[in-house]
Structures are given as C-alpha cells and as structure tokens.
C-alpha cells in the first residue's frame, strides 16, 4: 500500500503536481536523512547531502522511467550526494592541513557499553563500516530487495550480498560477546 501511494505520487509529480512532489518529500526526507547519516556519521553532513539529493531528484524526476524504482533511485542519488560531501570535506581537510602544516584530529569517543541487548545491537550497527551499515539498513530497515540495494548503492548484487553477510557476522559476534571478526 505504501509503495502504491509512492507510485501514484511519483506519477502525479512527474505530471507537474507540486503538491504531489511536496508530499513525496515529506514521506521520504527522514528516510533519506537516515540513509545519509548511516553513510556519513554526521547529521550536518547528512542534511547537506539530502538537500543536494532533493535538488537532483526534483530535476530528474520526469526522466525516471519506472515509478516502482523510485525508492532505489532516491537512495542511489542520496548515496552519490553523500560521496560528494565526503570528497568535498576531504578536499577542505587537505587544504586546512596544508595551510596549518599540521593535521588536526578530532578525538574519537565511544559510548560506554550498555548491558541491554538492543543497545549492544545499535552500537554494533554504528560500528559497522559505512558500506556494510548502508546495505544492512536499506535491506532490513527500508525493506529493499538485494537488487534494489545494489541500485541504491551503485554496487553489484554480489557485492551487496557480501556486505550483508559480513555485517550479519559482525552483528552476531557483537551480540554473542566476541571481539574478533
């Protein structure tokens, strides 16, 4: 039912309905922000990526051939925009390091371990590499098929399956209290 509503809204927005596009944006903005945060680990950077993604989505929506592909398409655009944010921030960091002639590093803080299994799971998910975290979230939290995740992350299906396998192993190990991979 949710997908049917999205399909209808996409078709209306493609036909020029600003109201339908605004409704799509309201329905999808938080999901795209969560996806960008999973990739970037920074809310400000995630918001920047999502804003850029919405501009690209607005410009390209009429060219989307199959409205059923909308979820994978918007996640893929958001993934690309997150990569742009990463590249931009890396360039800025290199420039700042060159000017200062010293690398400024931010201390990495880890939240204290919590005995609660849900908290352990959430911490383990946060500690996954970004590519595994994104694949896991899109597949399990956003209910995208492996093929849709592959489109969203612009990676081969086999790569997505491998990322999911490694992510599940790491999560299982974290829940069972193992410290090795």
Tab-separated table of C-alpha atoms in Angstrom:
chain	number	residue	atom	x	y	z
A	1	UNK	CA	0.000	0.000	0.000
A	2	UNK	CA	2.864	2.390	0.845
A	3	UNK	CA	4.583	1.617	-2.464
A	4	UNK	CA	1.321	2.141	-4.327
A	5	UNK	CA	0.976	5.573	-2.753
A	6	UNK	CA	4.578	6.410	-3.676
A	7	UNK	CA	3.983	5.263	-7.262
A	8	UNK	CA	0.886	7.425	-7.535
A	9	UNK	CA	2.687	10.435	-6.050
A	10	UNK	CA	5.641	9.958	-8.406
A	11	UNK	CA	3.340	9.832	-11.423
A	12	UNK	CA	1.489	12.945	-10.292
A	13	UNK	CA	4.756	14.775	-9.577
A	14	UNK	CA	6.080	13.740	-12.984
A	15	UNK	CA	2.941	15.291	-14.429
A	16	UNK	CA	3.815	18.581	-12.750
A	17	UNK	CA	1.983	18.403	-9.415
A	18	UNK	CA	3.928	20.418	-6.852
A	19	UNK	CA	1.615	19.113	-4.124
A	20	UNK	CA	2.495	15.507	-5.009
A	21	UNK	CA	6.215	16.319	-5.035
A	22	UNK	CA	5.954	18.039	-1.643
A	23	UNK	CA	4.123	15.020	-0.259
A	24	UNK	CA	6.828	12.706	-1.629
A	25	UNK	CA	9.443	14.910	0.009
A	26	UNK	CA	7.639	14.777	3.363
A	27	UNK	CA	7.301	10.990	3.121
A	28	UNK	CA	10.919	10.352	2.104
A	29	UNK	CA	13.022	13.107	3.663
A	30	UNK	CA	13.566	11.408	7.030
A	31	UNK	CA	14.428	8.087	5.367
A	32	UNK	CA	16.959	9.737	3.075
A	33	UNK	CA	18.412	11.676	6.016
A	34	UNK	CA	18.784	8.438	7.985
A	35	UNK	CA	20.481	6.799	4.996
A	36	UNK	CA	22.863	9.729	4.558
A	37	UNK	CA	23.644	9.704	8.279
A	38	UNK	CA	24.441	5.999	8.116
A	39	UNK	CA	26.884	6.732	5.297
A	40	UNK	CA	28.427	9.865	6.790
A	41	UNK	CA	28.010	9.526	10.565
A	42	UNK	CA	27.420	13.278	10.831
A	43	UNK	CA	23.982	14.899	10.945
A	44	UNK	CA	25.098	18.194	9.404
A	45	UNK	CA	26.841	16.423	6.526
A	46	UNK	CA	23.822	14.137	6.095
A	47	UNK	CA	21.469	17.125	5.879
A	48	UNK	CA	23.771	18.713	3.287
A	49	UNK	CA	23.759	15.511	1.199
A	50	UNK	CA	19.974	15.158	1.408
A	51	UNK	CA	19.384	18.770	0.373
A	52	UNK	CA	21.583	18.231	-2.674
A	53	UNK	CA	19.817	14.947	-3.359
A	54	UNK	CA	16.396	16.630	-3.339
A	55	UNK	CA	17.607	19.152	-5.896
A	56	UNK	CA	18.765	16.316	-8.141
A	57	UNK	CA	15.549	14.369	-7.528
A	58	UNK	CA	13.434	17.403	-8.454
A	59	UNK	CA	15.435	17.945	-11.642
A	60	UNK	CA	15.411	14.292	-12.691
A	61	UNK	CA	12.037	13.000	-11.563
A	62	UNK	CA	10.437	13.412	-15.002
A	63	UNK	CA	13.156	11.216	-16.507
A	64	UNK	CA	12.501	8.332	-14.076
A	65	UNK	CA	11.008	5.725	-16.397
A	66	UNK	CA	9.562	3.354	-13.818
A	67	UNK	CA	7.936	4.869	-10.710
A	68	UNK	CA	8.325	1.483	-8.982
A	69	UNK	CA	12.084	2.145	-8.999
A	70	UNK	CA	11.658	5.398	-7.045
A	71	UNK	CA	12.967	4.063	-3.691
A	72	UNK	CA	16.175	2.612	-5.133
A	73	UNK	CA	16.589	5.685	-7.347
A	74	UNK	CA	16.352	8.214	-4.490
A	75	UNK	CA	18.633	6.155	-2.238
A	76	UNK	CA	21.181	5.987	-5.076
A	77	UNK	CA	21.037	9.745	-5.594
A	78	UNK	CA	21.469	10.265	-1.854
A	79	UNK	CA	24.419	7.855	-1.832
A	80	UNK	CA	26.068	9.823	-4.652
A	81	UNK	CA	25.469	13.109	-2.863
A	82	UNK	CA	26.960	11.665	0.333
A	83	UNK	CA	30.044	10.731	-1.687
A	84	UNK	CA	30.231	14.324	-2.954
A	85	UNK	CA	30.066	15.604	0.629
A	86	UNK	CA	32.857	13.198	1.613
A	87	UNK	CA	35.060	14.295	-1.300
A	88	UNK	CA	34.382	17.981	-0.577
A	89	UNK	CA	35.151	17.591	3.093
A	90	UNK	CA	38.313	15.623	2.320
A	91	UNK	CA	39.491	18.387	-0.016
A	92	UNK	CA	38.714	21.018	2.613
A	93	UNK	CA	40.569	18.999	5.216
A	94	UNK	CA	43.625	18.612	2.971
A	95	UNK	CA	43.618	22.343	2.315
A	96	UNK	CA	43.349	23.150	6.020
A	97	UNK	CA	46.131	20.688	6.798
A	98	UNK	CA	48.337	22.207	4.134
A	99	UNK	CA	47.733	25.706	5.444
A	100	UNK	CA	48.231	24.745	9.055
A	101	UNK	CA	51.033	22.283	8.239
A	102	UNK	CA	49.590	20.041	10.931
A	103	UNK	CA	46.706	17.625	10.880
A	104	UNK	CA	44.043	18.446	13.416
A	105	UNK	CA	42.289	15.333	14.577
A	106	UNK	CA	39.084	15.080	16.498
A	107	UNK	CA	39.078	12.679	19.442
A	108	UNK	CA	37.052	9.567	18.831
A	109	UNK	CA	34.679	8.896	21.672
A	110	UNK	CA	32.835	5.678	22.096
A	111	UNK	CA	29.732	5.488	24.227
A	112	UNK	CA	30.086	3.319	27.320
A	113	UNK	CA	28.941	-0.256	26.797
A	114	UNK	CA	25.396	-0.974	27.884
A	115	UNK	CA	24.197	-4.375	29.022
A	116	UNK	CA	20.924	-4.062	27.123
A	117	UNK	CA	20.919	-6.269	24.008
A	118	UNK	CA	19.171	-3.627	21.890
A	119	UNK	CA	21.777	-1.052	22.874
A	120	UNK	CA	24.513	-3.565	22.058
A	121	UNK	CA	22.946	-4.178	18.654
A	122	UNK	CA	22.628	-0.454	17.924
A	123	UNK	CA	26.239	0.109	18.940
A	124	UNK	CA	27.361	-2.791	16.760
A	125	UNK	CA	25.453	-1.365	13.797
A	126	UNK	CA	27.053	2.062	14.357
A	127	UNK	CA	30.484	0.389	14.387
A	128	UNK	CA	29.988	-1.365	11.049
A	129	UNK	CA	31.897	0.073	8.097
A	130	UNK	CA	29.689	2.596	6.254
A	131	UNK	CA	29.185	0.372	3.194
A	132	UNK	CA	28.003	-2.554	5.328
A	133	UNK	CA	25.870	-0.301	7.555
A	134	UNK	CA	24.175	1.226	4.489
A	135	UNK	CA	23.494	-2.140	2.849
A	136	UNK	CA	22.136	-3.604	6.094
A	137	UNK	CA	19.891	-0.619	6.769
A	138	UNK	CA	18.461	-0.441	3.260
A	139	UNK	CA	17.797	-4.175	3.153
A	140	UNK	CA	16.473	-4.729	6.682
A	141	UNK	CA	15.157	-1.339	7.816
A	142	UNK	CA	13.907	0.015	4.484
A	143	UNK	CA	12.797	-3.402	3.152
A	144	UNK	CA	14.568	-3.031	-0.191
A	145	UNK	CA	15.454	-6.190	-2.068
A	146	UNK	CA	19.122	-7.007	-2.604
A	147	UNK	CA	18.763	-5.863	-6.226
A	148	UNK	CA	17.242	-2.558	-5.114
A	149	UNK	CA	20.021	-2.070	-2.561
A	150	UNK	CA	22.532	-2.695	-5.350
A	151	UNK	CA	20.934	0.043	-7.441
A	152	UNK	CA	20.697	2.410	-4.460
A	153	UNK	CA	24.360	1.949	-3.538
A	154	UNK	CA	25.569	1.673	-7.133
A	155	UNK	CA	27.267	-1.657	-6.480
A	156	UNK	CA	26.946	-5.144	-7.989
A	157	UNK	CA	24.415	-7.516	-6.413
A	158	UNK	CA	27.231	-9.878	-5.375
A	159	UNK	CA	28.980	-7.061	-3.534
A	160	UNK	CA	25.782	-6.222	-1.657
A	161	UNK	CA	25.327	-9.873	-0.676
A	162	UNK	CA	28.912	-9.961	0.599
A	163	UNK	CA	28.427	-6.736	2.580
A	164	UNK	CA	25.253	-8.130	4.143
A	165	UNK	CA	26.984	-11.399	5.005
A	166	UNK	CA	29.903	-9.629	6.706
A	167	UNK	CA	27.595	-7.210	8.503
A	168	UNK	CA	25.467	-10.054	9.867
A	169	UNK	CA	28.561	-11.939	11.046
A	170	UNK	CA	29.862	-8.857	12.853
A	171	UNK	CA	26.494	-8.214	14.471
A	172	UNK	CA	26.191	-11.837	15.551
A	173	UNK	CA	29.684	-11.714	17.044
A	174	UNK	CA	28.866	-8.487	18.889
A	175	UNK	CA	25.680	-9.973	20.326
A	176	UNK	CA	27.494	-13.122	21.365
A	177	UNK	CA	30.211	-11.067	23.012
A	178	UNK	CA	33.044	-11.954	20.640
A	179	UNK	CA	35.668	-9.323	19.928
A	180	UNK	CA	37.260	-10.750	16.764
A	181	UNK	CA	35.889	-10.700	13.191
